[in-house]
Amino acid sequence: MKTHFLYLFSLFFLHFQFLEFSVSLSPDGLTLLSLKSSIDDASVFSNWNENDPTPCSWSGISCMNITGFPDPRVVGIAIAGKNIRGYIPSELGSLVYLRRLNLHNNNLYGSIPDQIFNATSLHSIFLYGNNLSGPLPPSICNLPRLQNLDLSNNSLSGSLPDSLKNCKQLQRLILAKNNFSGEIPAGIWPELENLVQLDLSANDFKGPIPNDLGELQSLSGTLNLSYNHLSGKIPKSLGNLPVTVSFDLRNNKLSGEIPQTGSFANQGPTAFLNNPQLCGFPLQKSCKGSTDSQQETQNSAPDSDKNKKKGLSPGLIVLISAADAAAVAIIGLIIVYIYWKKKDSNGGCSCTGKRKFGENEKGKFCPCVCINGFRNEDSEVEDQDRAENGKGEGELVAIDKGFTFELDELLRASAYVLGKSGLGIVYKVVLGNGIPVAVRRLGEGGEQRHKEFVTEVQAIAKVKHPNIVKLRAYYWSPDEKLLISDFISNGNLANALRGRNGQPSTSLSWSTRLRIAKGTARGLAYLHECSPRKFVHGDIKPSNILLDNDFQPYISDFGLSRLINITGNNPSSSGGFMGGALPYMKSVQTERSNNYRAPEARVPGSRPAQKWDVYSFGVVMLELLTGKSPELSPTTSTSIEVPDLVRWVKKGFEEENPLSDMVDPILLQEVHAKKEVLAVFHVALACTEADPEVRPRMKNVSENLERIGT
């Protein structure tokens, strides 16, 4: 009897302890303990203390005071990239005020429990980068506020449920890199009026592309259906999508002619690669006569073999002999020409003891009477003739006919150093008429490569745009190569943002920053789309964006890499000085690590591509928005450094941090600009996508920016 009494007493005591524990922790806290118990390694939850009254101080947990409740309620769970292994407990569905669930980049397995969608306040679910399996729960659209759903890079399977059409508020649907199969269902897309991003790439979808995908009028960025097994023709209705939308239909089984209406006109060839049966613009595969041409090739093959067996005909032998004789005659003429040219040069001036441009009066080199001063012409034919015939020694060639000065005037003028880098020394020179110019000295080598030098300079000279530094003239001699360009008086964007001493500038209002972004985008779009060579800049960053007194931007330093290679200089670092007044000691060092470069641009041996510039420009926009530099520099304040600015901003948006936490504090004073700032953020994030194929073209970026603030 005594033993039985002690047993009952112990049970009562344990029950009392449990009641006391239950009362001490809020209901939301008790629910979160189910997540802790579902994880194999609980070290991530080391500060999840059961004795706390609420879970609001626990790592990864966000709370908010809700009217009518004594304790704060859990509104956010953010435990991402912790490498935790376990499953998602269904009890999380009882967190009725939960708004954000961020468990991405872990090792979670199992299916997504249906009960989780009882948390009807959820509007953002980020579960990408795990090992989740099973189908997409049909009850997912029971969430009336769901805006962001990213389940990419998992092992989810099955077909897409028709119930997706009930996700009326959905803005981003990202299901890439899973095992979804079947056809992409029709009938749901017209209902998703707010959908901004759709990514169904790298799955096992088959069948045709639904026609009603063309009704996604809110879509921006990239419609990504690549790496599936989609077949049939591309529906013309996709041309009804906004012109800013890029397509990615690579690696499918699509066939027929690519439509040429609407948004299709803005697509590049990479959007359609690896669809063997596709033809038409922008692919280099005609839709007409392809079968006939193949047949002709097959029929001509035997004939060519017969010709080889027959050997050379007598007529062909006579033609070859005549060609040989003509070649010998031409070589003889060239030898005679060189002989008389050397004889003439011996009677001309002899410049001895030449010195380098930009040195003091005692160090200037003599101009030589045989230089003949200024040549006011831009005839490409004559330039090419001079290059081929070896003339062009000691030439000052004006690109712009309205830009007149003599070589002696240039050499006598006072010159002082603006900057120095692997792209050459840059001087400011004030001509006799009071006009300042920027003179870049490229190097001393390359005397045997005059033709290449002239060709490259001519290509740069053809680029004429209000937001690109204009090349006015150049000088070439065997031991001196100079580029003369406009002098841009107000320094560069790096100094405007960070100040002369690395401190943030207070002079850049939001309207000024937006003007700089728009102008730079226009200039880059011109380089990519309209310039004769379709230039890739390859080094877009704030120090290469020069500013005038009205803060209009000018892109500098494009097309110089080949010139540097010709002159034998080593562009190991870039200071970005062409045409601008830039203090050397600041600008060269602050961007040495160059986190403005796209991920693929950092791979040794990679070839420059236009999408490099798109990424770099995106980082520049993020710096304009946040006031934070992506570079590590001993000269700048640590309070404005973010080593990985792109990741920092993307994480802020995923966790839905207040805009005030990311925007430059100076801009917070301009309350009216909030909507515009948010729009530019979205453009910048699209530019800085890790996959270059997903990034928009610079033309589309410029068009998107032009719509903002107008």
XYZ file of C-alpha atoms in Angstrom:
710
model
C 0.000 0.000 0.000
C 2.845 2.354 0.885
C 4.635 1.495 -2.344
C 1.497 2.200 -4.363
C 1.137 5.591 -2.674
C 4.734 6.541 -3.509
C 4.188 5.545 -7.152
C 1.072 7.737 -7.416
C 2.899 10.613 -5.754
C 5.800 10.388 -8.237
C 3.386 10.403 -11.167
C 1.654 13.458 -9.736
C 5.003 15.190 -9.231
C 6.117 14.521 -12.825
C 2.773 15.713 -14.176
C 3.048 18.890 -12.118
C 6.545 19.503 -13.503
C 5.281 19.067 -17.070
C 2.435 21.510 -16.409
C 4.896 24.021 -15.021
C 7.134 23.609 -18.105
C 4.173 23.958 -20.438
C 3.034 27.144 -18.760
C 6.528 28.688 -18.873
C 6.915 28.474 -22.686
C 4.426 30.024 -25.112
C 2.413 27.776 -27.471
C 4.445 28.957 -30.474
C 7.625 28.009 -28.609
C 6.296 24.512 -27.893
C 5.496 24.121 -31.602
C 9.014 25.159 -32.595
C 10.476 22.467 -30.319
C 9.031 19.946 -32.795
C 11.392 21.382 -35.412
C 14.323 21.048 -33.037
C 13.444 17.406 -32.312
C 13.133 16.594 -36.041
C 16.772 17.545 -36.728
C 19.595 15.040 -36.230
C 22.125 17.597 -35.024
C 20.575 20.008 -32.518
C 23.731 22.119 -32.122
C 22.204 24.726 -34.447
C 19.469 25.193 -31.837
C 21.821 25.634 -28.895
C 20.056 28.760 -27.643
C 16.556 27.335 -28.033
C 15.964 27.197 -24.291
C 12.776 25.503 -23.103
C 12.765 27.692 -20.006
C 12.343 30.915 -21.990
C 8.856 32.440 -21.825
C 8.831 33.018 -25.622
C 11.007 31.826 -28.530
C 11.572 35.373 -29.796
C 15.249 35.459 -28.730
C 16.020 32.113 -30.377
C 18.344 32.149 -33.390
C 16.461 32.251 -36.678
C 13.116 33.216 -35.112
C 11.263 36.498 -35.712
C 8.271 37.624 -33.637
C 5.689 40.372 -33.701
C 3.171 41.695 -31.208
C -0.366 40.816 -32.279
C -3.379 42.629 -30.870
C -5.326 40.461 -28.446
C -2.406 38.207 -27.463
C -0.283 38.701 -24.325
C 2.845 37.193 -25.902
C 4.492 38.007 -29.258
C 3.698 35.532 -32.046
C 6.196 33.849 -34.356
C 6.112 35.401 -37.838
C 9.391 34.165 -39.344
C 11.640 31.100 -39.342
C 15.003 31.579 -41.079
C 17.391 28.657 -40.595
C 19.153 28.524 -43.958
C 22.510 27.163 -45.066
C 23.179 25.390 -41.751
C 23.619 21.911 -43.283
C 21.020 20.512 -40.902
C 19.623 17.057 -41.635
C 16.083 16.033 -40.777
C 12.477 16.470 -41.881
C 9.901 19.251 -41.817
C 7.466 18.588 -38.948
C 3.770 18.961 -39.679
C 3.312 20.817 -36.357
C 4.640 23.999 -37.996
C 1.197 24.370 -39.539
C -0.167 25.461 -36.161
C 1.895 28.686 -36.343
C -1.068 30.618 -37.670
C 0.828 33.938 -37.796
C 3.905 32.521 -39.558
C 4.642 34.615 -42.656
C 8.101 33.497 -43.819
C 9.563 30.003 -43.818
C 13.235 29.958 -44.898
C 14.855 26.526 -44.593
C 16.782 26.544 -47.851
C 20.235 25.070 -48.507
C 20.106 22.337 -45.876
C 19.778 18.531 -46.009
C 16.090 18.192 -45.263
C 14.454 15.039 -46.613
C 11.000 13.526 -46.853
C 7.871 15.109 -48.270
C 6.385 18.533 -47.666
C 3.594 17.906 -45.134
C 0.086 19.036 -46.117
C -0.555 20.309 -42.597
C 2.046 23.050 -43.048
C -0.415 24.934 -45.237
C -2.722 25.400 -42.257
C -0.440 28.326 -41.413
C -2.605 30.581 -43.535
C -0.501 33.723 -43.002
C 2.409 32.247 -44.984
C 3.359 34.381 -47.967
C 6.974 33.251 -48.591
C 8.262 29.665 -48.608
C 11.937 29.091 -49.429
C 12.849 25.392 -49.275
C 15.274 25.225 -52.208
C 18.565 23.356 -52.020
C 17.392 20.384 -49.932
C 16.563 16.750 -50.687
C 12.794 16.924 -50.370
C 10.816 14.334 -52.316
C 7.246 13.457 -53.169
C 4.667 15.513 -55.073
C 3.801 19.171 -54.849
C 0.921 19.197 -52.325
C -2.371 20.279 -53.997
C -3.313 22.118 -50.798
C -0.459 24.561 -51.250
C -2.831 27.167 -52.676
C -4.942 27.044 -49.550
C -2.574 29.830 -48.525
C -4.482 32.957 -49.582
C -1.442 35.254 -49.256
C 1.234 33.075 -50.896
C 3.538 35.278 -53.002
C 6.918 33.508 -53.156
C 7.376 29.757 -53.594
C 10.902 28.484 -54.282
C 11.273 24.691 -54.131
C 14.106 24.423 -56.649
C 17.030 22.017 -56.422
C 15.188 19.203 -54.618
C 13.906 15.765 -55.667
C 10.215 16.586 -55.929
C 8.281 14.592 -58.535
C 4.867 14.081 -60.098
C 2.829 16.501 -62.165
C 1.886 20.098 -61.474
C -1.546 20.227 -59.816
C -4.336 22.187 -61.493
C -4.979 23.776 -58.109
C -2.038 26.109 -58.754
C -4.541 28.416 -60.437
C -5.907 29.193 -56.962
C -2.619 30.905 -55.970
C -4.004 34.262 -57.048
C -1.350 36.322 -55.246
C 1.633 34.239 -56.399
C 4.494 36.366 -57.738
C 7.392 33.901 -57.963
C 7.080 30.208 -58.787
C 10.504 28.548 -58.943
C 10.488 24.752 -59.319
C 13.757 24.274 -61.242
C 16.051 21.256 -60.818
C 13.485 18.720 -59.620
C 11.922 15.593 -61.140
C 8.516 16.983 -62.085
C 7.055 15.198 -65.100
C 4.052 15.097 -67.392
C 2.810 18.032 -69.415
C 2.859 21.615 -68.245
C -0.853 22.068 -67.566
C -2.873 24.643 -69.454
C -5.629 26.669 -67.885
C -3.814 27.802 -64.750
C -1.596 30.593 -66.121
C -4.284 33.175 -66.990
C -5.353 33.031 -63.337
C -1.885 34.011 -62.066
C -2.194 37.706 -62.837
C 0.591 38.726 -60.435
C 3.222 36.198 -61.523
C 6.557 37.964 -62.063
C 8.951 34.989 -62.272
C 8.400 31.469 -63.608
C 11.195 28.891 -63.650
C 10.353 25.278 -64.531
C 13.784 24.409 -65.923
C 15.723 21.160 -65.444
C 12.766 18.848 -64.910
C 11.182 16.051 -66.966
C 8.272 17.971 -68.465
C 7.202 16.809 -71.912
C 4.602 17.707 -74.481
C 3.801 21.148 -75.902
C 4.283 24.569 -74.362
C 0.824 25.789 -73.266
C -0.529 28.617 -75.387
C -1.856 30.476 -72.366
C 1.647 31.083 -70.983
C 1.503 34.131 -73.238
C -1.138 35.630 -70.943
C 1.322 36.184 -68.065
C 1.324 39.945 -68.512
C 3.071 40.663 -65.198
C 6.030 38.439 -66.075
C 9.506 40.011 -66.104
C 13.024 38.676 -66.203
C 13.260 35.233 -67.798
C 10.640 32.658 -68.700
C 12.774 29.573 -68.099
C 11.599 26.248 -69.544
C 15.054 24.941 -70.462
C 16.435 21.433 -69.959
C 13.158 19.560 -70.264
C 11.656 17.326 -72.971
C 9.168 19.797 -74.391
C 8.179 19.181 -78.009
C 6.123 20.690 -80.789
C 6.151 24.233 -82.100
C 6.800 27.324 -80.012
C 3.397 29.013 -79.603
C 3.148 32.446 -81.202
C 1.265 33.595 -78.108
C 4.579 33.911 -76.241
C 5.163 36.985 -78.369
C 2.386 38.660 -76.347
C 4.559 38.616 -73.217
C 6.090 41.963 -72.143
C 9.047 42.999 -74.297
C 11.312 42.911 -71.240
C 10.872 39.138 -70.856
C 13.737 36.909 -71.977
C 13.085 33.332 -73.069
C 15.183 30.325 -72.129
C 13.956 27.326 -74.123
C 17.312 25.569 -74.518
C 17.797 21.811 -74.475
C 14.326 20.649 -75.416
C 12.825 18.885 -78.441
C 11.033 21.854 -79.946
C 10.580 21.994 -83.707
C 9.466 24.248 -86.521
C 10.092 27.903 -87.230
C 10.672 30.377 -84.420
C 7.867 32.986 -84.499
C 8.914 36.525 -85.370
C 6.203 38.512 -83.602
C 6.221 40.659 -80.476
C 8.717 39.669 -77.793
C 10.453 37.172 -80.081
C 12.180 40.098 -81.796
C 14.143 40.780 -78.590
C 15.510 37.254 -78.125
C 19.064 36.157 -78.861
C 20.091 32.779 -80.313
C 21.062 31.337 -76.913
C 17.384 31.244 -75.977
C 16.768 28.439 -78.487
C 19.992 26.399 -78.536
C 20.039 22.591 -78.572
C 16.644 22.163 -80.174
C 17.819 20.381 -83.354
C 14.498 20.757 -85.178
C 14.138 24.499 -84.607
C 14.935 26.906 -87.414
C 14.656 30.567 -88.363
C 15.949 33.807 -86.904
C 17.848 34.307 -84.609
C 19.327 30.849 -85.232
C 21.707 30.521 -88.159
C 19.546 27.804 -89.632
C 17.187 28.524 -92.472
C 13.777 26.900 -92.475
C 13.767 26.647 -96.279
C 15.914 24.368 -98.377
C 17.738 22.754 -95.461
C 16.844 19.277 -96.715
C 17.745 20.156 -100.302
C 21.119 21.575 -99.306
C 21.938 18.428 -97.351
C 21.019 16.347 -100.374
C 23.222 18.493 -102.599
C 26.120 18.036 -100.193
C 25.666 14.282 -100.263
C 25.460 14.244 -104.070
C 28.561 16.406 -104.469
C 30.732 14.236 -102.243
C 31.314 11.448 -104.795
C 32.123 14.013 -107.493
C 34.778 15.585 -105.306
C 36.350 12.185 -104.761
C 36.410 11.624 -108.516
C 38.124 14.977 -109.065
C 40.796 14.049 -106.552
C 41.513 10.842 -108.415
C 41.736 12.620 -111.772
C 44.503 14.958 -110.567
C 45.156 18.526 -111.824
C 43.962 19.503 -115.271
C 46.360 21.260 -117.718
C 44.291 24.465 -117.538
C 44.577 24.554 -113.756
C 48.358 24.089 -113.984
C 48.594 27.144 -116.311
C 46.552 29.262 -113.879
C 48.766 28.278 -110.931
C 51.911 29.166 -112.910
C 50.490 32.576 -113.811
C 49.610 33.236 -110.168
C 53.151 32.336 -109.085
C 54.615 34.759 -111.620
C 52.307 37.547 -110.428
C 53.289 36.931 -106.813
C 56.993 37.154 -107.677
C 56.391 40.447 -109.504
C 54.496 41.923 -106.531
C 57.286 40.921 -104.132
C 59.803 42.624 -106.439
C 57.778 45.847 -106.447
C 57.577 45.810 -102.641
C 61.374 45.393 -102.352
C 61.962 48.325 -104.720
C 59.450 50.451 -102.777
C 61.147 49.725 -99.447
C 64.554 50.596 -100.918
C 63.411 54.022 -102.167
C 61.490 54.638 -98.935
C 64.624 54.086 -96.871
C 66.602 56.335 -99.171
C 64.020 59.109 -98.767
C 63.998 58.715 -95.000
C 67.753 59.167 -94.790
C 67.336 62.615 -96.266
C 64.664 63.562 -93.742
C 64.874 64.506 -90.134
C 66.728 62.417 -87.610
C 65.186 62.410 -84.173
C 67.784 61.394 -81.673
C 67.498 61.254 -77.934
C 63.692 61.063 -77.929
C 62.033 61.369 -74.557
C 58.619 60.382 -73.291
C 55.383 62.347 -73.354
C 54.420 63.960 -70.090
C 57.920 64.521 -68.719
C 59.216 67.963 -67.741
C 60.548 70.491 -70.243
C 63.958 68.891 -70.323
C 62.364 65.514 -70.934
C 60.152 66.302 -73.920
C 60.996 64.585 -77.184
C 61.505 66.558 -80.379
C 58.488 66.547 -82.714
C 60.579 66.057 -85.897
C 59.875 68.068 -89.006
C 59.032 64.835 -90.833
C 55.994 64.294 -88.639
C 54.167 67.009 -90.634
C 52.094 68.032 -87.652
C 48.346 67.571 -87.599
C 46.515 65.569 -90.257
C 42.840 66.509 -90.337
C 41.260 63.505 -92.026
C 39.419 60.364 -91.066
C 39.751 58.380 -94.277
C 39.910 54.730 -93.290
C 41.176 53.769 -96.732
C 44.210 56.022 -96.411
C 44.852 54.810 -92.853
C 44.833 51.241 -94.055
C 47.151 52.070 -96.960
C 49.592 53.716 -94.584
C 49.429 50.752 -92.233
C 50.057 48.242 -94.991
C 52.906 50.205 -96.531
C 54.713 50.846 -93.267
C 54.121 54.624 -93.245
C 52.402 56.044 -90.210
C 55.587 56.583 -88.202
C 55.100 59.696 -86.071
C 51.478 60.444 -86.997
C 48.969 62.533 -85.071
C 45.610 61.532 -86.521
C 42.419 63.433 -85.653
C 39.277 61.320 -85.460
C 36.976 64.344 -85.227
C 37.381 66.963 -87.967
C 36.195 69.705 -85.651
C 38.961 68.937 -83.188
C 42.041 70.809 -84.467
C 45.445 71.252 -82.890
C 49.077 70.748 -83.828
C 51.358 68.101 -82.436
C 53.795 70.786 -81.277
C 50.954 72.358 -79.316
C 50.236 69.046 -77.607
C 53.872 68.458 -76.737
C 54.460 71.991 -75.413
C 51.384 72.056 -73.208
C 51.651 71.501 -69.478
C 50.760 67.936 -68.599
C 50.192 66.498 -65.167
C 49.344 62.987 -64.118
C 45.706 62.084 -63.467
C 46.230 58.386 -62.950
C 48.461 55.430 -63.574
C 47.607 51.764 -64.013
C 48.146 48.727 -66.197
C 46.083 50.525 -68.829
C 48.703 53.256 -69.094
C 49.435 56.675 -67.621
C 46.795 59.370 -68.103
C 47.603 63.086 -68.216
C 45.442 66.174 -68.261
C 46.647 68.514 -70.998
C 45.251 72.021 -71.573
C 45.644 73.005 -75.217
C 46.394 76.511 -76.440
C 42.718 77.285 -76.999
C 42.041 76.472 -73.348
C 40.346 73.125 -74.047
C 41.467 70.344 -71.671
C 41.964 66.845 -73.016
C 42.912 63.540 -71.457
C 45.969 61.897 -72.970
C 46.625 58.244 -72.278
C 50.120 56.941 -72.918
C 49.772 53.258 -73.782
C 53.368 52.097 -74.043
C 56.485 51.906 -76.136
C 56.218 48.529 -77.834
C 54.280 47.273 -80.836
C 56.337 49.065 -83.497
C 55.790 46.118 -85.879
C 52.016 46.108 -85.358
C 50.980 49.484 -86.721
C 48.200 48.051 -88.884
C 46.616 46.260 -85.908
C 46.873 49.390 -83.794
C 45.136 51.550 -86.401
C 42.388 48.951 -86.902
C 41.614 48.840 -83.182
C 41.653 52.625 -82.806
C 39.295 52.984 -85.767
C 36.864 50.540 -84.136
C 36.917 52.536 -80.889
C 36.536 55.815 -82.797
C 33.307 54.639 -84.447
C 31.623 54.450 -81.042
C 29.758 57.732 -80.643
C 27.189 57.997 -77.873
C 26.313 60.730 -75.358
C 27.185 58.414 -72.441
C 30.520 57.130 -73.740
C 33.848 58.955 -73.573
C 34.706 60.173 -77.081
C 38.095 59.465 -78.649
C 39.290 62.622 -80.441
C 42.694 61.697 -81.858
C 45.613 59.317 -81.560
C 49.350 59.460 -82.024
C 51.497 56.565 -83.204
C 55.216 56.256 -83.526
C 57.529 53.250 -83.032
C 58.301 54.294 -79.451
C 55.185 56.244 -78.413
C 51.441 55.559 -78.575
C 48.919 58.105 -77.304
C 45.124 58.315 -77.184
C 43.578 61.783 -76.903
C 40.012 61.868 -75.583
C 37.565 64.269 -73.971
C 38.389 65.345 -70.440
C 35.447 64.680 -68.097
C 35.670 67.223 -65.328
C 33.838 65.801 -62.304
C 35.792 62.644 -61.536
C 34.188 59.215 -61.405
C 31.330 57.426 -59.695
C 33.646 55.686 -57.222
C 34.713 58.993 -55.727
C 31.183 60.392 -55.921
C 29.897 57.444 -53.874
C 32.769 57.016 -51.443
C 34.202 60.518 -51.311
C 37.843 61.459 -51.596
C 38.686 59.915 -48.226
C 36.580 56.780 -48.509
C 33.618 58.355 -46.721
C 30.139 58.261 -48.296
C 29.140 61.257 -50.345
C 26.175 63.410 -49.395
C 25.739 64.980 -52.838
C 24.138 62.045 -54.656
C 20.376 62.358 -54.377
C 18.094 59.588 -55.600
C 17.257 61.458 -58.812
C 20.990 61.859 -59.499
C 21.692 58.176 -58.889
C 18.812 57.136 -61.121
C 20.127 59.469 -63.842
C 23.580 57.866 -63.561
C 22.111 54.350 -63.755
C 19.962 55.182 -66.780
C 22.762 56.903 -68.673
C 25.243 54.107 -68.005
C 22.682 51.517 -69.117
C 22.076 53.429 -72.353
C 25.791 53.569 -73.063
C 26.315 49.863 -72.374
C 23.288 48.899 -74.466
C 24.779 50.918 -77.339
C 28.142 49.165 -76.984
C 26.422 45.758 -77.010
C 23.803 46.284 -79.684
C 24.686 49.244 -81.923
C 28.458 49.650 -82.023
C 30.069 48.227 -85.169
C 32.007 45.586 -83.261
C 29.349 44.822 -80.606
C 31.882 45.604 -77.880
C 32.183 43.781 -74.580
C 33.538 46.250 -72.032
C 34.696 43.575 -69.593
C 35.488 45.880 -66.667
C 32.407 47.870 -65.670
C 32.818 49.393 -62.211
C 32.354 52.826 -60.624
C 35.853 54.085 -61.436
C 35.178 53.479 -65.146
C 31.992 55.575 -65.031
C 33.022 59.222 -65.302
C 30.778 62.144 -64.374
C 30.461 65.671 -65.690
C 29.338 68.701 -63.689
C 25.670 67.746 -64.220
C 26.399 64.172 -63.061
C 25.787 62.765 -66.512
C 27.716 59.466 -66.771
C 30.343 58.558 -69.382
C 31.662 55.016 -69.807
C 35.421 54.886 -70.219
C 38.135 52.297 -70.852
C 36.296 50.179 -73.411
C 38.247 48.484 -76.207
C 41.642 49.067 -74.595
C 42.635 45.470 -73.868
C 43.701 44.736 -77.453
C 45.593 48.020 -77.710
C 47.436 47.190 -74.502
C 48.305 43.794 -75.935
C 49.641 45.405 -79.113
C 51.816 47.896 -77.230
C 53.136 45.224 -74.892
C 51.803 46.789 -71.700
C 50.532 44.544 -68.903
C 46.991 45.387 -67.759
C 47.362 43.575 -64.475
C 45.145 46.120 -62.787
C 42.693 48.670 -64.042
C 42.368 52.127 -62.710
C 39.689 53.378 -65.064
C 41.192 56.711 -66.037
C 40.400 57.328 -69.687
C 39.172 60.871 -69.946
C 38.581 61.671 -66.284
C 40.143 63.511 -63.395
C 40.822 60.655 -60.998
C 43.290 60.649 -58.088
C 45.579 57.690 -58.625
C 46.261 56.862 -55.001
C 42.585 56.252 -54.271
C 41.103 54.681 -57.362
C 43.674 52.020 -58.166
C 43.656 50.368 -54.772
C 39.981 50.413 -53.893
C 38.948 47.929 -56.554
C 41.826 45.490 -56.669
C 39.747 42.475 -55.652
C 37.131 43.459 -58.276
C 33.982 41.831 -56.954
C 32.169 43.577 -59.775
C 33.103 40.721 -62.098
C 30.585 38.030 -62.986
C 31.256 34.573 -61.483
C 32.107 33.095 -64.889
C 34.476 36.008 -65.609
C 36.672 34.977 -62.681
C 37.509 31.620 -64.306
C 41.007 31.783 -65.867
C 40.962 31.603 -69.644
C 37.270 32.459 -70.039
C 36.318 34.584 -73.043
C 34.629 37.950 -72.424
C 30.882 38.019 -73.017
C 28.243 40.735 -72.892
C 26.535 39.076 -69.915
C 29.731 39.883 -67.937
C 28.879 43.560 -68.344
C 25.257 42.957 -67.329
C 26.370 41.383 -64.032
C 28.917 44.127 -63.325
C 26.347 46.817 -64.028
C 23.965 45.061 -61.626
C 26.574 45.289 -58.863
C 27.096 48.987 -59.643
C 23.333 49.533 -59.303
C 23.335 47.738 -55.935
C 26.125 50.048 -54.805
C 24.103 53.074 -55.944
C 21.122 51.770 -53.969
C 22.867 50.670 -50.776
C 25.844 53.013 -50.638
C 27.946 49.964 -49.772
C 31.043 48.911 -51.667
C 31.530 45.259 -52.665
C 35.290 45.699 -52.423
C 37.561 45.148 -49.459
C 39.856 48.110 -49.131
C 42.056 49.405 -46.326
C 41.204 52.965 -47.381
C 37.442 52.739 -46.917
C 35.399 52.673 -43.765
C 34.398 49.183 -42.654
C 30.882 50.445 -42.060
C 30.264 50.688 -45.798
C 31.930 47.446 -46.916
C 30.009 44.337 -47.901
C 32.427 41.733 -49.347
C 29.593 39.933 -51.181
C 27.111 42.699 -51.877
C 24.975 40.570 -54.201
C 24.484 37.807 -51.643
C 23.832 40.337 -48.875
C 21.030 42.032 -50.833
C 19.464 38.753 -51.986
C 19.463 37.446 -48.428
C 17.791 40.657 -47.277
C 14.984 40.198 -49.795
C 14.566 36.505 -48.961
C 14.228 37.302 -45.290
C 12.042 40.283 -46.183
C 14.123 42.700 -44.176
C 12.842 46.286 -44.110
C 13.974 48.326 -47.095
C 15.519 50.793 -44.657
C 18.021 48.094 -43.603
C 19.438 47.889 -47.138
C 19.055 51.326 -48.700
C 21.693 54.032 -48.353
C 20.558 56.111 -45.333
C 20.959 59.270 -47.403
C 18.118 58.104 -49.659
C 15.733 57.479 -46.773
C 15.111 61.216 -46.649
C 13.418 60.994 -50.067
C 10.287 59.110 -49.074
C 8.684 59.572 -52.490
C 11.408 57.431 -54.072
C 10.570 54.210 -52.203
C 8.664 52.612 -55.090
C 11.350 53.628 -57.590
C 14.132 52.294 -55.351
C 12.342 48.955 -55.057
C 11.918 48.761 -58.836
C 15.645 49.388 -59.407
C 16.455 46.706 -56.819
C 14.505 44.181 -58.885
C 16.358 45.185 -62.068
C 19.720 44.900 -60.283
C 18.895 41.457 -58.867
C 17.930 40.212 -62.334
C 21.281 41.480 -63.676
C 23.233 39.638 -60.955
C 21.732 36.190 -61.508
C 24.451 33.528 -61.195
C 23.473 31.896 -64.502
C 24.482 34.236 -67.359
C 21.729 32.869 -69.586
C 19.103 33.988 -67.085
C 20.373 37.561 -67.004
C 18.563 40.020 -69.287
C 20.220 41.697 -72.231
C 21.543 45.182 -71.630
C 18.955 46.536 -74.040
C 16.146 45.175 -71.853
C 17.828 46.486 -68.704
C 17.977 49.978 -70.183
C 14.332 49.829 -71.262
C 13.253 48.752 -67.767
C 15.187 51.577 -66.118
C 13.770 54.176 -68.507
C 10.255 53.322 -67.310
C 11.156 54.037 -63.687
C 10.449 57.545 -62.472
C 8.814 58.714 -65.702
